[in-house]
PDB file of C-alpha atoms in Angstrom:
ATOM      1  CA  MET A   1       8.121 -20.995  12.032  1.00  0.00           C
ATOM      2  CA  SER A   2       6.677 -18.352  14.279  1.00  0.00           C
ATOM      3  CA  ALA A   3       2.939 -17.662  14.692  1.00  0.00           C
ATOM      4  CA  GLY A   4       1.007 -15.007  16.572  1.00  0.00           C
ATOM      5  CA  LEU A   5      -2.007 -15.342  18.811  1.00  0.00           C
ATOM      6  CA  ILE A   6      -3.324 -11.799  18.471  1.00  0.00           C
ATOM      7  CA  PHE A   7      -5.967 -11.145  21.101  1.00  0.00           C
ATOM      8  CA  ARG A   8      -8.241  -8.080  21.210  1.00  0.00           C
ATOM      9  CA  ALA A   9     -11.352  -7.537  23.333  1.00  0.00           C
ATOM     10  CA  GLY A  10     -12.055 -11.235  23.872  1.00  0.00           C
ATOM     11  CA  GLN A  11     -11.395 -12.163  20.244  1.00  0.00           C
ATOM     12  CA  LEU A  12      -8.529 -13.888  18.440  1.00  0.00           C
ATOM     13  CA  LEU A  13      -7.317 -13.113  14.916  1.00  0.00           C
ATOM     14  CA  ILE A  14      -7.087 -15.965  12.393  1.00  0.00           C
ATOM     15  CA  THR A  15      -6.151 -15.902   8.700  1.00  0.00           C
ATOM     16  CA  GLN A  16      -7.048 -18.071   5.723  1.00  0.00           C
ATOM     17  CA  ARG A  17      -4.226 -19.646   3.705  1.00  0.00           C
ATOM     18  CA  LEU A  18      -3.793 -18.552   0.102  1.00  0.00           C
ATOM     19  CA  ALA A  19      -4.874 -20.688  -2.841  1.00  0.00           C
ATOM     20  CA  GLY A  20      -1.951 -22.568  -4.363  1.00  0.00           C
ATOM     21  CA  THR A  21      -0.073 -22.914  -1.061  1.00  0.00           C
ATOM     22  CA  HIS A  22       0.414 -25.910   1.240  1.00  0.00           C
ATOM     23  CA  LEU A  23      -2.947 -26.526   2.990  1.00  0.00           C
ATOM     24  CA  ALA A  24      -4.663 -23.823   0.901  1.00  0.00           C
ATOM     25  CA  GLY A  25      -7.988 -22.540   2.194  1.00  0.00           C
ATOM     26  CA  LEU A  26      -7.494 -23.699   5.768  1.00  0.00           C
ATOM     27  CA  TRP A  27      -7.431 -21.179   8.604  1.00  0.00           C
ATOM     28  CA  GLU A  28      -4.362 -20.567  10.744  1.00  0.00           C
ATOM     29  CA  PHE A  29      -2.695 -18.256  13.192  1.00  0.00           C
ATOM     30  CA  PRO A  30      -0.721 -15.640  11.229  1.00  0.00           C
ATOM     31  CA  GLY A  31       3.045 -15.837  11.000  1.00  0.00           C
ATOM     32  CA  GLY A  32       5.748 -17.341   8.850  1.00  0.00           C
ATOM     33  CA  LYS A  33       9.248 -18.655   8.363  1.00  0.00           C
ATOM     34  CA  ARG A  34      12.335 -17.157   9.973  1.00  0.00           C
ATOM     35  CA  GLU A  35      15.104 -15.666   7.889  1.00  0.00           C
ATOM     36  CA  PRO A  36      18.727 -16.606   8.710  1.00  0.00           C
ATOM     37  CA  GLY A  37      19.831 -14.982  11.986  1.00  0.00           C
ATOM     38  CA  GLU A  38      16.333 -13.725  12.806  1.00  0.00           C
ATOM     39  CA  SER A  39      14.775 -14.344  16.228  1.00  0.00           C
ATOM     40  CA  PHE A  40      11.310 -15.900  16.424  1.00  0.00           C
ATOM     41  CA  GLU A  41       9.945 -12.628  17.806  1.00  0.00           C
ATOM     42  CA  ASP A  42      11.499 -10.495  15.043  1.00  0.00           C
ATOM     43  CA  CYS A  43      10.220 -12.973  12.462  1.00  0.00           C
ATOM     44  CA  LEU A  44       6.718 -12.549  13.825  1.00  0.00           C
ATOM     45  CA  ARG A  45       6.893  -8.751  13.773  1.00  0.00           C
ATOM     46  CA  ARG A  46       8.134  -8.797  10.160  1.00  0.00           C
ATOM     47  CA  GLU A  47       5.662 -11.421   8.928  1.00  0.00           C
ATOM     48  CA  LEU A  48       2.624  -9.757  10.509  1.00  0.00           C
ATOM     49  CA  HIS A  49       3.596  -6.431   9.002  1.00  0.00           C
ATOM     50  CA  GLU A  50       4.049  -8.028   5.563  1.00  0.00           C
ATOM     51  CA  GLU A  51       0.948 -10.248   5.659  1.00  0.00           C
ATOM     52  CA  LEU A  52      -1.494  -8.059   7.584  1.00  0.00           C
ATOM     53  CA  GLY A  53      -0.110  -4.518   7.445  1.00  0.00           C
ATOM     54  CA  VAL A  54       0.010  -4.167  11.238  1.00  0.00           C
ATOM     55  CA  ALA A  55       2.657  -3.668  13.899  1.00  0.00           C
ATOM     56  CA  VAL A  56       2.463  -5.965  16.922  1.00  0.00           C
ATOM     57  CA  ARG A  57       3.914  -6.327  20.365  1.00  0.00           C
ATOM     58  CA  VAL A  58       5.178  -9.873  20.890  1.00  0.00           C
ATOM     59  CA  HIS A  59       4.714 -11.195  24.409  1.00  0.00           C
ATOM     60  CA  GLU A  60       5.323 -14.627  25.934  1.00  0.00           C
ATOM     61  CA  GLU A  61       5.604 -17.901  24.075  1.00  0.00           C
ATOM     62  CA  ILE A  62       2.423 -19.943  24.555  1.00  0.00           C
ATOM     63  CA  GLU A  63       3.231 -23.252  22.868  1.00  0.00           C
ATOM     64  CA  ARG A  64       5.733 -25.186  20.725  1.00  0.00           C
ATOM     65  CA  ILE A  65       4.527 -27.824  18.303  1.00  0.00           C
ATOM     66  CA  THR A  66       6.294 -30.151  15.888  1.00  0.00           C
ATOM     67  CA  HIS A  67       4.003 -31.876  13.396  1.00  0.00           C
ATOM     68  CA  SER A  68       4.813 -34.217  10.519  1.00  0.00           C
ATOM     69  CA  TYR A  69       2.758 -34.130   7.333  1.00  0.00           C
ATOM     70  CA  PRO A  70       3.467 -36.703   4.597  1.00  0.00           C
ATOM     71  CA  GLU A  71       5.296 -34.047   2.559  1.00  0.00           C
ATOM     72  CA  LYS A  72       7.135 -32.180   5.345  1.00  0.00           C
ATOM     73  CA  THR A  73       7.606 -31.594   9.066  1.00  0.00           C
ATOM     74  CA  VAL A  74       6.819 -28.207  10.605  1.00  0.00           C
ATOM     75  CA  HIS A  75       8.203 -26.738  13.833  1.00  0.00           C
ATOM     76  CA  LEU A  76       5.923 -24.010  15.201  1.00  0.00           C
ATOM     77  CA  ARG A  77       6.284 -21.533  18.047  1.00  0.00           C
ATOM     78  CA  PHE A  78       3.177 -19.610  19.082  1.00  0.00           C
ATOM     79  CA  PHE A  79       3.424 -16.245  20.865  1.00  0.00           C
ATOM     80  CA  ARG A  80       0.780 -14.083  22.493  1.00  0.00           C
ATOM     81  CA  CYS A  81       0.624 -10.761  20.636  1.00  0.00           C
ATOM     82  CA  THR A  82      -1.230  -7.473  20.792  1.00  0.00           C
ATOM     83  CA  LEU A  83      -1.647  -4.845  18.118  1.00  0.00           C
ATOM     84  CA  ALA A  84       0.752  -1.939  18.665  1.00  0.00           C
ATOM     85  CA  ALA A  85      -2.005   0.529  17.728  1.00  0.00           C
ATOM     86  CA  THR A  86      -5.382  -0.220  19.328  1.00  0.00           C
ATOM     87  CA  ASN A  87      -7.250   1.120  16.282  1.00  0.00           C
ATOM     88  CA  ALA A  88      -5.209  -0.921  13.753  1.00  0.00           C
ATOM     89  CA  GLU A  89      -7.220  -3.172  11.446  1.00  0.00           C
ATOM     90  CA  PRO A  90      -5.404  -6.170   9.966  1.00  0.00           C
ATOM     91  CA  ARG A  91      -5.850  -6.531   6.192  1.00  0.00           C
ATOM     92  CA  ALA A  92      -5.646  -9.658   4.034  1.00  0.00           C
ATOM     93  CA  ILE A  93      -2.422  -8.767   2.179  1.00  0.00           C
ATOM     94  CA  GLY A  94      -0.622 -12.137   2.311  1.00  0.00           C
ATOM     95  CA  CYS A  95      -3.666 -14.312   2.973  1.00  0.00           C
ATOM     96  CA  GLN A  96      -7.169 -14.861   1.532  1.00  0.00           C
ATOM     97  CA  ALA A  97      -9.100 -13.470   4.489  1.00  0.00           C
ATOM     98  CA  VAL A  98      -8.887 -12.441   8.122  1.00  0.00           C
ATOM     99  CA  ALA A  99     -11.431 -13.076  10.879  1.00  0.00           C
ATOM    100  CA  TRP A 100     -11.785 -12.200  14.546  1.00  0.00           C
ATOM    101  CA  VAL A 101     -13.169 -15.207  16.420  1.00  0.00           C
ATOM    102  CA  THR A 102     -14.380 -15.941  19.926  1.00  0.00           C
ATOM    103  CA  PRO A 103     -13.912 -19.160  21.908  1.00  0.00           C
ATOM    104  CA  GLU A 104     -17.442 -20.108  20.809  1.00  0.00           C
ATOM    105  CA  THR A 105     -16.863 -19.552  17.069  1.00  0.00           C
ATOM    106  CA  LEU A 106     -13.277 -20.852  16.764  1.00  0.00           C
ATOM    107  CA  GLY A 107     -14.546 -24.396  16.119  1.00  0.00           C
ATOM    108  CA  ASN A 108     -16.451 -23.223  13.024  1.00  0.00           C
ATOM    109  CA  TYR A 109     -13.179 -22.881  11.071  1.00  0.00           C
ATOM    110  CA  ALA A 110     -11.063 -25.652   9.521  1.00  0.00           C
ATOM    111  CA  PHE A 111      -7.400 -25.592  10.664  1.00  0.00           C
ATOM    112  CA  PRO A 112      -4.354 -27.675   9.694  1.00  0.00           C
ATOM    113  CA  ALA A 113      -3.712 -30.799  11.774  1.00  0.00           C
ATOM    114  CA  ALA A 114      -0.580 -29.163  13.219  1.00  0.00           C
ATOM    115  CA  ASP A 115      -2.782 -26.726  15.150  1.00  0.00           C
ATOM    116  CA  ALA A 116      -4.968 -29.376  16.861  1.00  0.00           C
ATOM    117  CA  ARG A 117      -3.169 -29.298  20.238  1.00  0.00           C
ATOM    118  CA  LEU A 118      -3.172 -25.505  20.339  1.00  0.00           C
ATOM    119  CA  LEU A 119      -6.865 -25.371  19.394  1.00  0.00           C
ATOM    120  CA  GLU A 120      -7.658 -27.700  22.301  1.00  0.00           C
ATOM    121  CA  MET A 121      -5.625 -25.486  24.618  1.00  0.00           C
ATOM    122  CA  LEU A 122      -7.498 -22.404  23.397  1.00  0.00           C
ATOM    123  CA  ARG A 123     -10.822 -24.092  24.156  1.00  0.00           C
ATOM    124  CA  THR A 124      -9.835 -24.872  27.738  1.00  0.00           C
ATOM    125  CA  ALA A 125      -7.183 -22.360  28.863  1.00  0.00           C
ATOM    126  CA  ASP A 126      -7.782 -18.890  30.205  1.00  0.00           C
ATOM    127  CA  LEU A 127      -5.872 -17.153  27.398  1.00  0.00           C
ATOM    128  CA  TRP A 128      -8.709 -14.978  26.130  1.00  0.00           C
TER     129      TRP A 128
END
């Protein structure tokens, strides 16, 4: 799976998982599953267009995480991204909601356990 860390003006975009899905209602970094033969970067561009209606520039990989839940194991790659159009506004097309958060407000949102290491990194690293 490929996920985007979309930064804009000192804020980071997060999305809320749809009802009826694995870990419904929790917040996450937008992205999704790769299709056969697709690169992680192309997957991210496609997923963010489908889920949020925006085009992005995919930059460097920030982190790789493998996490095992009782029902499945997920392999995540997180990439720094920017919106291709500075005036673009992500919309909740494939998610319940979107939110722009700051380092101070990120902790107010509930995330899946798989994101714990990345959340700690975001609290301490100079990524913003």
